Coordinates of C-alpha atoms in Angstrom, one line a residue:
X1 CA -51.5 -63.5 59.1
X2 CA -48.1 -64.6 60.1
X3 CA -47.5 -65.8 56.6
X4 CA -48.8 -62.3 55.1
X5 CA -46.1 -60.5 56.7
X6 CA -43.7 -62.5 56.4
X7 CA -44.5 -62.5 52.2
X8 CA -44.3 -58.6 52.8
X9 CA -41.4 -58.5 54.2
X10 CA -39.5 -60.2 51.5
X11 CA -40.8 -57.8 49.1
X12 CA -39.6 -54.7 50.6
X13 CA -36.5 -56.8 51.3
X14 CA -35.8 -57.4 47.4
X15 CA -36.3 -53.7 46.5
X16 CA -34.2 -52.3 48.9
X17 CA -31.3 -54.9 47.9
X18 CA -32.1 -53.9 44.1
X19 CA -31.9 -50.3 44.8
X20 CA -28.5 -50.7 46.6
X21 CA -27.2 -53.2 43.7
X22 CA -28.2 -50.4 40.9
X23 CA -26.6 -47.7 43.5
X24 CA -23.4 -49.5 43.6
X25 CA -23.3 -50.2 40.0
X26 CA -24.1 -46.4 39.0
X27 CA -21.0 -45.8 41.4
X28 CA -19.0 -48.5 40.0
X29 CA -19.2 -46.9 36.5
X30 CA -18.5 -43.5 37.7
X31 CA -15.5 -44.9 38.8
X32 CA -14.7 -47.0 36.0
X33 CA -15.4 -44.2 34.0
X34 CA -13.7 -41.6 35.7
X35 CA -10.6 -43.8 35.6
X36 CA -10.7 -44.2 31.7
X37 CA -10.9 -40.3 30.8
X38 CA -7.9 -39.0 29.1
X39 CA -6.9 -35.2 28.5
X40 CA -5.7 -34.6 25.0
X41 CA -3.4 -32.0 23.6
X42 CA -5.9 -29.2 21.9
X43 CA -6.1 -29.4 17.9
X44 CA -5.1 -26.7 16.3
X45 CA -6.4 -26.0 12.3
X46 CA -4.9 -23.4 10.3
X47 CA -6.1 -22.6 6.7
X48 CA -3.5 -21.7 4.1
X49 CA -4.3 -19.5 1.4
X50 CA -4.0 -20.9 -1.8
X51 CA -1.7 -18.5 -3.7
X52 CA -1.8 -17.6 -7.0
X53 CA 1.6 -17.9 -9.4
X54 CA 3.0 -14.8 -10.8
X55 CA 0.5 -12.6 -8.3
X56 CA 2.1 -11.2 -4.6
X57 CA -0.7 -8.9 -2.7
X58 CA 0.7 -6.2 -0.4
X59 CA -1.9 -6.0 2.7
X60 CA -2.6 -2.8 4.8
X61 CA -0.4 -4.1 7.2
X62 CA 2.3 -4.9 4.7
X63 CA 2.2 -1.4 3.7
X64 CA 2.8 -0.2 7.1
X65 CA 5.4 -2.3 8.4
X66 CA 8.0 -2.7 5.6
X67 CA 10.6 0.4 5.6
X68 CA 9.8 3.3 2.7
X69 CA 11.5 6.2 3.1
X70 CA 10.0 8.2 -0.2
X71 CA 6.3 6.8 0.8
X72 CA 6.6 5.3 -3.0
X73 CA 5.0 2.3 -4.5
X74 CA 8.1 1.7 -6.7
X75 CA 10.4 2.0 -3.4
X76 CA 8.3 -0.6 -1.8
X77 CA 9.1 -2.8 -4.5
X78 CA 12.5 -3.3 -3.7
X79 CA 11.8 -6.3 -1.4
X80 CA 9.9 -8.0 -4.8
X81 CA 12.6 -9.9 -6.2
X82 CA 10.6 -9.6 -9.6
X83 CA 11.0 -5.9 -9.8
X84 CA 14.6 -4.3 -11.2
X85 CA 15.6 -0.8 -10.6
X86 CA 18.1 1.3 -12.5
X87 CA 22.0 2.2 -11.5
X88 CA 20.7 5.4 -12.0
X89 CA 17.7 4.9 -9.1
X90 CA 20.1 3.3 -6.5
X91 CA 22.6 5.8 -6.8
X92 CA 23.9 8.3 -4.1
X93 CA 23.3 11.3 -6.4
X94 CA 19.3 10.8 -7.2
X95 CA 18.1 10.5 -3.1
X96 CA 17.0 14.0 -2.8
X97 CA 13.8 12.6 -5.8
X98 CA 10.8 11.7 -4.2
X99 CA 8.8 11.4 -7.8
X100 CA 7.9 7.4 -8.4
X101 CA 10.8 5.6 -10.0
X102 CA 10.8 3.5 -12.8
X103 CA 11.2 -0.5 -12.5
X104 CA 11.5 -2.9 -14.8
X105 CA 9.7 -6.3 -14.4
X106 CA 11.1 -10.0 -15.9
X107 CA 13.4 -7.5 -18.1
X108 CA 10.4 -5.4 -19.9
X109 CA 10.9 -1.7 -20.4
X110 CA 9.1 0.8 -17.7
X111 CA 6.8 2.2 -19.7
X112 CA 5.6 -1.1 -20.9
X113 CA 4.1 -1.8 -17.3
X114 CA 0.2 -1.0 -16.0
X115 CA -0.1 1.2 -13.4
X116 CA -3.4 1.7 -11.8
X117 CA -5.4 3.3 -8.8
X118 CA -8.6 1.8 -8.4
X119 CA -9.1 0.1 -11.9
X120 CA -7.6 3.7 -13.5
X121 CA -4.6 4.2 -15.5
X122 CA -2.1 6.5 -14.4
X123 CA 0.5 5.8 -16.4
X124 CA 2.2 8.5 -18.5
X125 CA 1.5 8.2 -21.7
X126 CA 3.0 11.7 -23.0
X127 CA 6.8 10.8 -22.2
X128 CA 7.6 7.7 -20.1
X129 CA 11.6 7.7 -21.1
X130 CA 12.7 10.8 -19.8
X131 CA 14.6 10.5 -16.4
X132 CA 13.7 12.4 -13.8
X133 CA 17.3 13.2 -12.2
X134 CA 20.7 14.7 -14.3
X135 CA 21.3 17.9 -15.3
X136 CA 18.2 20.4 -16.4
X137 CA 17.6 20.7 -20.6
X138 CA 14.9 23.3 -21.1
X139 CA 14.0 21.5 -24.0
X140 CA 14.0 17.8 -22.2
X141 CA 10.6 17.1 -20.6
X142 CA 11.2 15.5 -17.8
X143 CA 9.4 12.4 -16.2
X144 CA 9.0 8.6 -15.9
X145 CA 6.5 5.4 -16.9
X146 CA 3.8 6.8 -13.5
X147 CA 2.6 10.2 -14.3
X148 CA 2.0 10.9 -10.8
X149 CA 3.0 9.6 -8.0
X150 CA 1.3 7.6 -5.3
X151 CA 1.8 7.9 -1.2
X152 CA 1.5 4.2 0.2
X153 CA -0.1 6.3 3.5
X154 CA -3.2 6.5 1.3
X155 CA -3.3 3.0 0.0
X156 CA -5.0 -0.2 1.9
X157 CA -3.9 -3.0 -1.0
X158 CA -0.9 -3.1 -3.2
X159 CA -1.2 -6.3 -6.5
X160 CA 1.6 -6.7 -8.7
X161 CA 1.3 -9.5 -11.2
X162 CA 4.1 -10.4 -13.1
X163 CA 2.9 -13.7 -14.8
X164 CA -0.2 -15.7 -15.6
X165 CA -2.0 -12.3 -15.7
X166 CA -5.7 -12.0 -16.5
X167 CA -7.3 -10.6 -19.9
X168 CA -9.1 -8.1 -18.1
X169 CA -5.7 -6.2 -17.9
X170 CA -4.3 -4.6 -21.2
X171 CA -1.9 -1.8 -23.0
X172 CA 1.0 -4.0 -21.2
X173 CA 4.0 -6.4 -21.6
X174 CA 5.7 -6.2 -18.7
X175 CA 3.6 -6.3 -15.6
X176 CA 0.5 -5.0 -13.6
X177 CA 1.1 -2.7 -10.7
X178 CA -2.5 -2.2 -9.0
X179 CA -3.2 0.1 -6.1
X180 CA -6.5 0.0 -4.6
X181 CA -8.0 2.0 -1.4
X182 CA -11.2 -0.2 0.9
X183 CA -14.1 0.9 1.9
X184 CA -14.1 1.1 6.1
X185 CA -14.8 -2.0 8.3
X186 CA -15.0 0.1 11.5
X187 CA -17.9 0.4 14.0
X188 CA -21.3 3.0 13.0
X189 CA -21.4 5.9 14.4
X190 CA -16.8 6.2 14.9
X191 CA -14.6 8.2 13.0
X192 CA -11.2 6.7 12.7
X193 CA -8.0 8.7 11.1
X194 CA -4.0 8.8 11.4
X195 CA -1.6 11.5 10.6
X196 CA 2.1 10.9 9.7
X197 CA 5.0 13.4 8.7
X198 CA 8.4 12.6 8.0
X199 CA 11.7 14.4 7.5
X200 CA 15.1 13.1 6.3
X201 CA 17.9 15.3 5.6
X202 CA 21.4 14.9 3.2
X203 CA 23.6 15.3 7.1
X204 CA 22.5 11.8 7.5
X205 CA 23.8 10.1 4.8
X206 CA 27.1 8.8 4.5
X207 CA 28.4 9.0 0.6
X208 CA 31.3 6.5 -0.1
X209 CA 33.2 7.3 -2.9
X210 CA 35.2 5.4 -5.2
X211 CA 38.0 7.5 -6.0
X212 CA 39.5 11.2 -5.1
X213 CA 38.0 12.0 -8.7
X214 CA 34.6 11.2 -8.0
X215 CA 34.7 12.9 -5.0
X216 CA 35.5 16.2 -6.4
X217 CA 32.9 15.7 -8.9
X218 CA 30.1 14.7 -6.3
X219 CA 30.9 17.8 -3.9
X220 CA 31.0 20.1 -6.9
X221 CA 27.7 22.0 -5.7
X222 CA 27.2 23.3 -9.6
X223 CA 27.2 19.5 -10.4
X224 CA 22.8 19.5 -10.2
X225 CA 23.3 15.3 -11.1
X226 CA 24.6 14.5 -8.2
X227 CA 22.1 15.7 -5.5
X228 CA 24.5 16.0 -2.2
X229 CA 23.2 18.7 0.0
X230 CA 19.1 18.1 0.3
X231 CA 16.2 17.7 2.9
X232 CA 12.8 16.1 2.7
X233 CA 9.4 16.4 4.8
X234 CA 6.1 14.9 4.2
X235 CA 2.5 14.4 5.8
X236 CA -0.1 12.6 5.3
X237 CA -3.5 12.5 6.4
X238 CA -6.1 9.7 6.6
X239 CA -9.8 9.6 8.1
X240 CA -12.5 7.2 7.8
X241 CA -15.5 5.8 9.2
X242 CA -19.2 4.4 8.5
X243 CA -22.0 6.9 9.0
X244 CA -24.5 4.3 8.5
X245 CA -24.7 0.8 8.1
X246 CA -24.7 1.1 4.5
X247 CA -22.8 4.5 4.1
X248 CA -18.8 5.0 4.9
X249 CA -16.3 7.3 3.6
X250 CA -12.8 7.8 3.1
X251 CA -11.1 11.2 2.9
X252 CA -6.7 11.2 2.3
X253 CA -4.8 14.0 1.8
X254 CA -0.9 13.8 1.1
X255 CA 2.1 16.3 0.3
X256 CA 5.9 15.3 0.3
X257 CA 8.7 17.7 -0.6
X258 CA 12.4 17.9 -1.1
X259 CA 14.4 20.7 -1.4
X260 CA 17.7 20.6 -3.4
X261 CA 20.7 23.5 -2.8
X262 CA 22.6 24.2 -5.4
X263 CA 25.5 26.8 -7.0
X264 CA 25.2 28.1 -10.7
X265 CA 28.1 28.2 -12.4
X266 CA 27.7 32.5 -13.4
X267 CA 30.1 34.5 -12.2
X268 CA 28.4 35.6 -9.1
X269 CA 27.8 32.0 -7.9
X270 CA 23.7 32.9 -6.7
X271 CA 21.9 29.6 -5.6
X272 CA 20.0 28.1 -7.6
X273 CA 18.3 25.5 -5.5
X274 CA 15.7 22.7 -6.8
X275 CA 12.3 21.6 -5.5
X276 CA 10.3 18.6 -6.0
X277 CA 7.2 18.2 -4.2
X278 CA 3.9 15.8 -5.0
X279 CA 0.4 15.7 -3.4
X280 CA -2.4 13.4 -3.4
X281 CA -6.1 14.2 -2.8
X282 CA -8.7 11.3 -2.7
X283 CA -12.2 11.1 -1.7
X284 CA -14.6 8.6 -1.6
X285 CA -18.2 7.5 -0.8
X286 CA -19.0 4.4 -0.2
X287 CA -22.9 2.6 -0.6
X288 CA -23.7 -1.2 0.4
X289 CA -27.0 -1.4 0.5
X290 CA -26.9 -5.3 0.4
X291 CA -24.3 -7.7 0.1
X292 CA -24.8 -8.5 -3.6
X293 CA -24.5 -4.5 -4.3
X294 CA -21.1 -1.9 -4.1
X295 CA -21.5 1.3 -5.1
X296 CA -18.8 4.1 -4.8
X297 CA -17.7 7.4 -6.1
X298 CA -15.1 9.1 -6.0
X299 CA -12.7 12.2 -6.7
X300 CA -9.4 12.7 -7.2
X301 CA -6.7 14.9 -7.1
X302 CA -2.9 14.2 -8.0
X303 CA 0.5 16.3 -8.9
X304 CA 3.7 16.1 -9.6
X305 CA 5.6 19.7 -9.9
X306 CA 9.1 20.4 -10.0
X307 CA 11.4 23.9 -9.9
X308 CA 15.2 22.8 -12.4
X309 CA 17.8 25.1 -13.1
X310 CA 20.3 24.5 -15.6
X311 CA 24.0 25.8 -13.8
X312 CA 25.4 27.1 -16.7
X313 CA 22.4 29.6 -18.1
X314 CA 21.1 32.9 -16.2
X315 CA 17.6 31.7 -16.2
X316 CA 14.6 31.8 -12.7
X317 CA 14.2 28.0 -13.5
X318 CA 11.9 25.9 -15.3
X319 CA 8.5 24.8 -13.9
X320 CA 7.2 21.7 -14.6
X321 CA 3.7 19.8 -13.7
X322 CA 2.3 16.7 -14.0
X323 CA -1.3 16.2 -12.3
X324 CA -4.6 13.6 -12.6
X325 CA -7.7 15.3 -11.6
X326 CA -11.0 12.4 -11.6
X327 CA -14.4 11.5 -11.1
X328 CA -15.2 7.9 -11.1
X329 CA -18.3 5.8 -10.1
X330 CA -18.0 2.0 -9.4
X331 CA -20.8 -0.2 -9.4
X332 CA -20.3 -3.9 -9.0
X333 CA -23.5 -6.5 -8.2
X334 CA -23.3 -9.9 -7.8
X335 CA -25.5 -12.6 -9.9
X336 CA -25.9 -16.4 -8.6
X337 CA -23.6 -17.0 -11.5
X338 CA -21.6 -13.8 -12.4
X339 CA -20.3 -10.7 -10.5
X340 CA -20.9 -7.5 -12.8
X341 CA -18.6 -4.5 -12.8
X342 CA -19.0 -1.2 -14.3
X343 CA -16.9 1.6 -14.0
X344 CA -17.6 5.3 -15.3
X345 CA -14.5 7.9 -15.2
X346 CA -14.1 11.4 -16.3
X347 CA -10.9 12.9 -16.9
X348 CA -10.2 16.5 -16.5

């Protein structure tokens, strides 16, 4: 009996010696491990995208933040180094316009650009060449390469392509101006929307002038080409949302004016003061019923109209228009292969 225990007893003396050896082991490498762990810096990975030559995109944001006075497309193009401007444009005597301006891109003539507003042409196709500013000709018909003009408050993307340009563009040789407007990322159910207005006024400019000469001429108030005594306002009006999942909309409404005072040169010296004013109307539907399917339709209303006196002539000024009335559907459906776009537009 003696011998039985004592057999016992070595037993439970081994496992108890083994579970303390595998308890100070596990402990050991705790340690060991805890003693080897090193914090790294966090890695950071930031995608570039690949940028196209010839091709600069102007984002929402882009719109918003970079400084446009006239609300303009062609007066957001100043910072594009590719775009050129007239003397004419940058002179102190055409402010008071708010109508598009015409640019020139690698050298081309104006009207040998492509404007367009989702996919559409809008350029002016009637009488590109004929400045919008300088002294009134009832037989001059005035106006520039846009036929109307665009407010950037409207507009979510801005392309202008000025090399390498794809075939599916045509009727050019300069360069591709492309305006589009998005269908609404927002949350079901939410209507979104901003308002803007604006007003700028000839007491806040400072003309310099090069001579005593020029600045007789320039504060001549029967001198019409050199617009000196002015004031401009303009609001805008955006609203979106989705109604549905599948459903969204976009409604933008725009008018910008300038008023220009003037002297005639008759003998009783009445005013004869200018106006320009432009407004845009847009509305859209939009239909996604899947990711391989866009549908949207659209109307659209835009004008230019102006009020020009000629000093010399007893006359209640000449009237001008220039407007784009649409309808346009937009269908585009993705293939494994292909993507398929159709667009259907009708004039008025």
């Amino acid at each position: 009996m003696t011998l039985t225990r004592t057999y016992i007893s070595c037993a439970i003396l081994s496992i108890i010696s083994a579970s303390l050896y595998a308890n100070d082991q596990t402990d050991t490498l705790e340690i060991k491990s805890e003693k080897s762990s090193i914090q790294l810096s966090p890695l950071v990975v930031k995608a570039i995208e690949d940028k196209d030559v010839g091709i600069t995109v102007y984002t929402k944001e882009d719109l918003e933040k970079t400084p446009n006075n006239k609300k303009t497309i062609s007066e957001l193009l100043k910072v594009n180094s590719n775009v050129q401007f007239t003397n004419s444009e940058k002179a102190a005597g055409s402010q008071a316009e708010i109508h598009a301006s015409d640019i020139s891109i690698h050298g081309a003539l104006p009207y040998n650009n492509a404007f367009l507003f989702n996919g559409m042409s809008i350029n002016n196709d009637i009488n590109p060449y004929e400045s919008n500013s300088g002294i009134s000709d009832p037989t001059s018909l005035k106006g520039n390469s846009q036929a109307v003009t665009l407010n950037i408050d409207l507009l979510c993307n801005l392309e202008v392509l000025d090399s390498n340009v794809s075939a599916q563009y045509g009727k050019f040789t300069g360069g591709v101006i492309s305006a589009t407007t998005c269908a609404p990322k927002t949350v079901v159910g939410k209507i979104h929307g901003n308002i803007n207005y604006d007003y700028t006024s000839s007491d806040w400019y400072r003309f310099n002038y090069i001579d005593s000469s020029e600045e007789s001429d320039f504060e001549d108030t029967t001198q019409t080409n050199a617009q000196k005594d002015f004031n401009q306002k303009g609001i805008s009006l955006n609203t979106y949302g989705r109604l549905t999942e599948s459903l969204g909309f976009n409604l933008g409404l725009s008018q910008r004016k300038s008023d220009i005072r003037s002297t005639s040169k008759l003998s009783d010296a009445r005013p004869y003061n200018e106006d320009r004013t432009s407004t845009n109307i847009n509305a859209e539907l939009f239909y996604n019923p899947s990711n391989d399917l866009e549908i949207k339709f659209s109307a659209q209303n835009y004008s230019d109209e102006s009020t020009r006196f000629n000093q010399s002539i007893l006359t209640n000024g000449y009237n001008q228009k220039s407007d784009n009335q649409s309808l346009q559907l937009s269908i585009r459906n993705d293939f494994p292969l292909f993507s398929l776009t159709n667009n259907i537009r009708l004039p008025s």
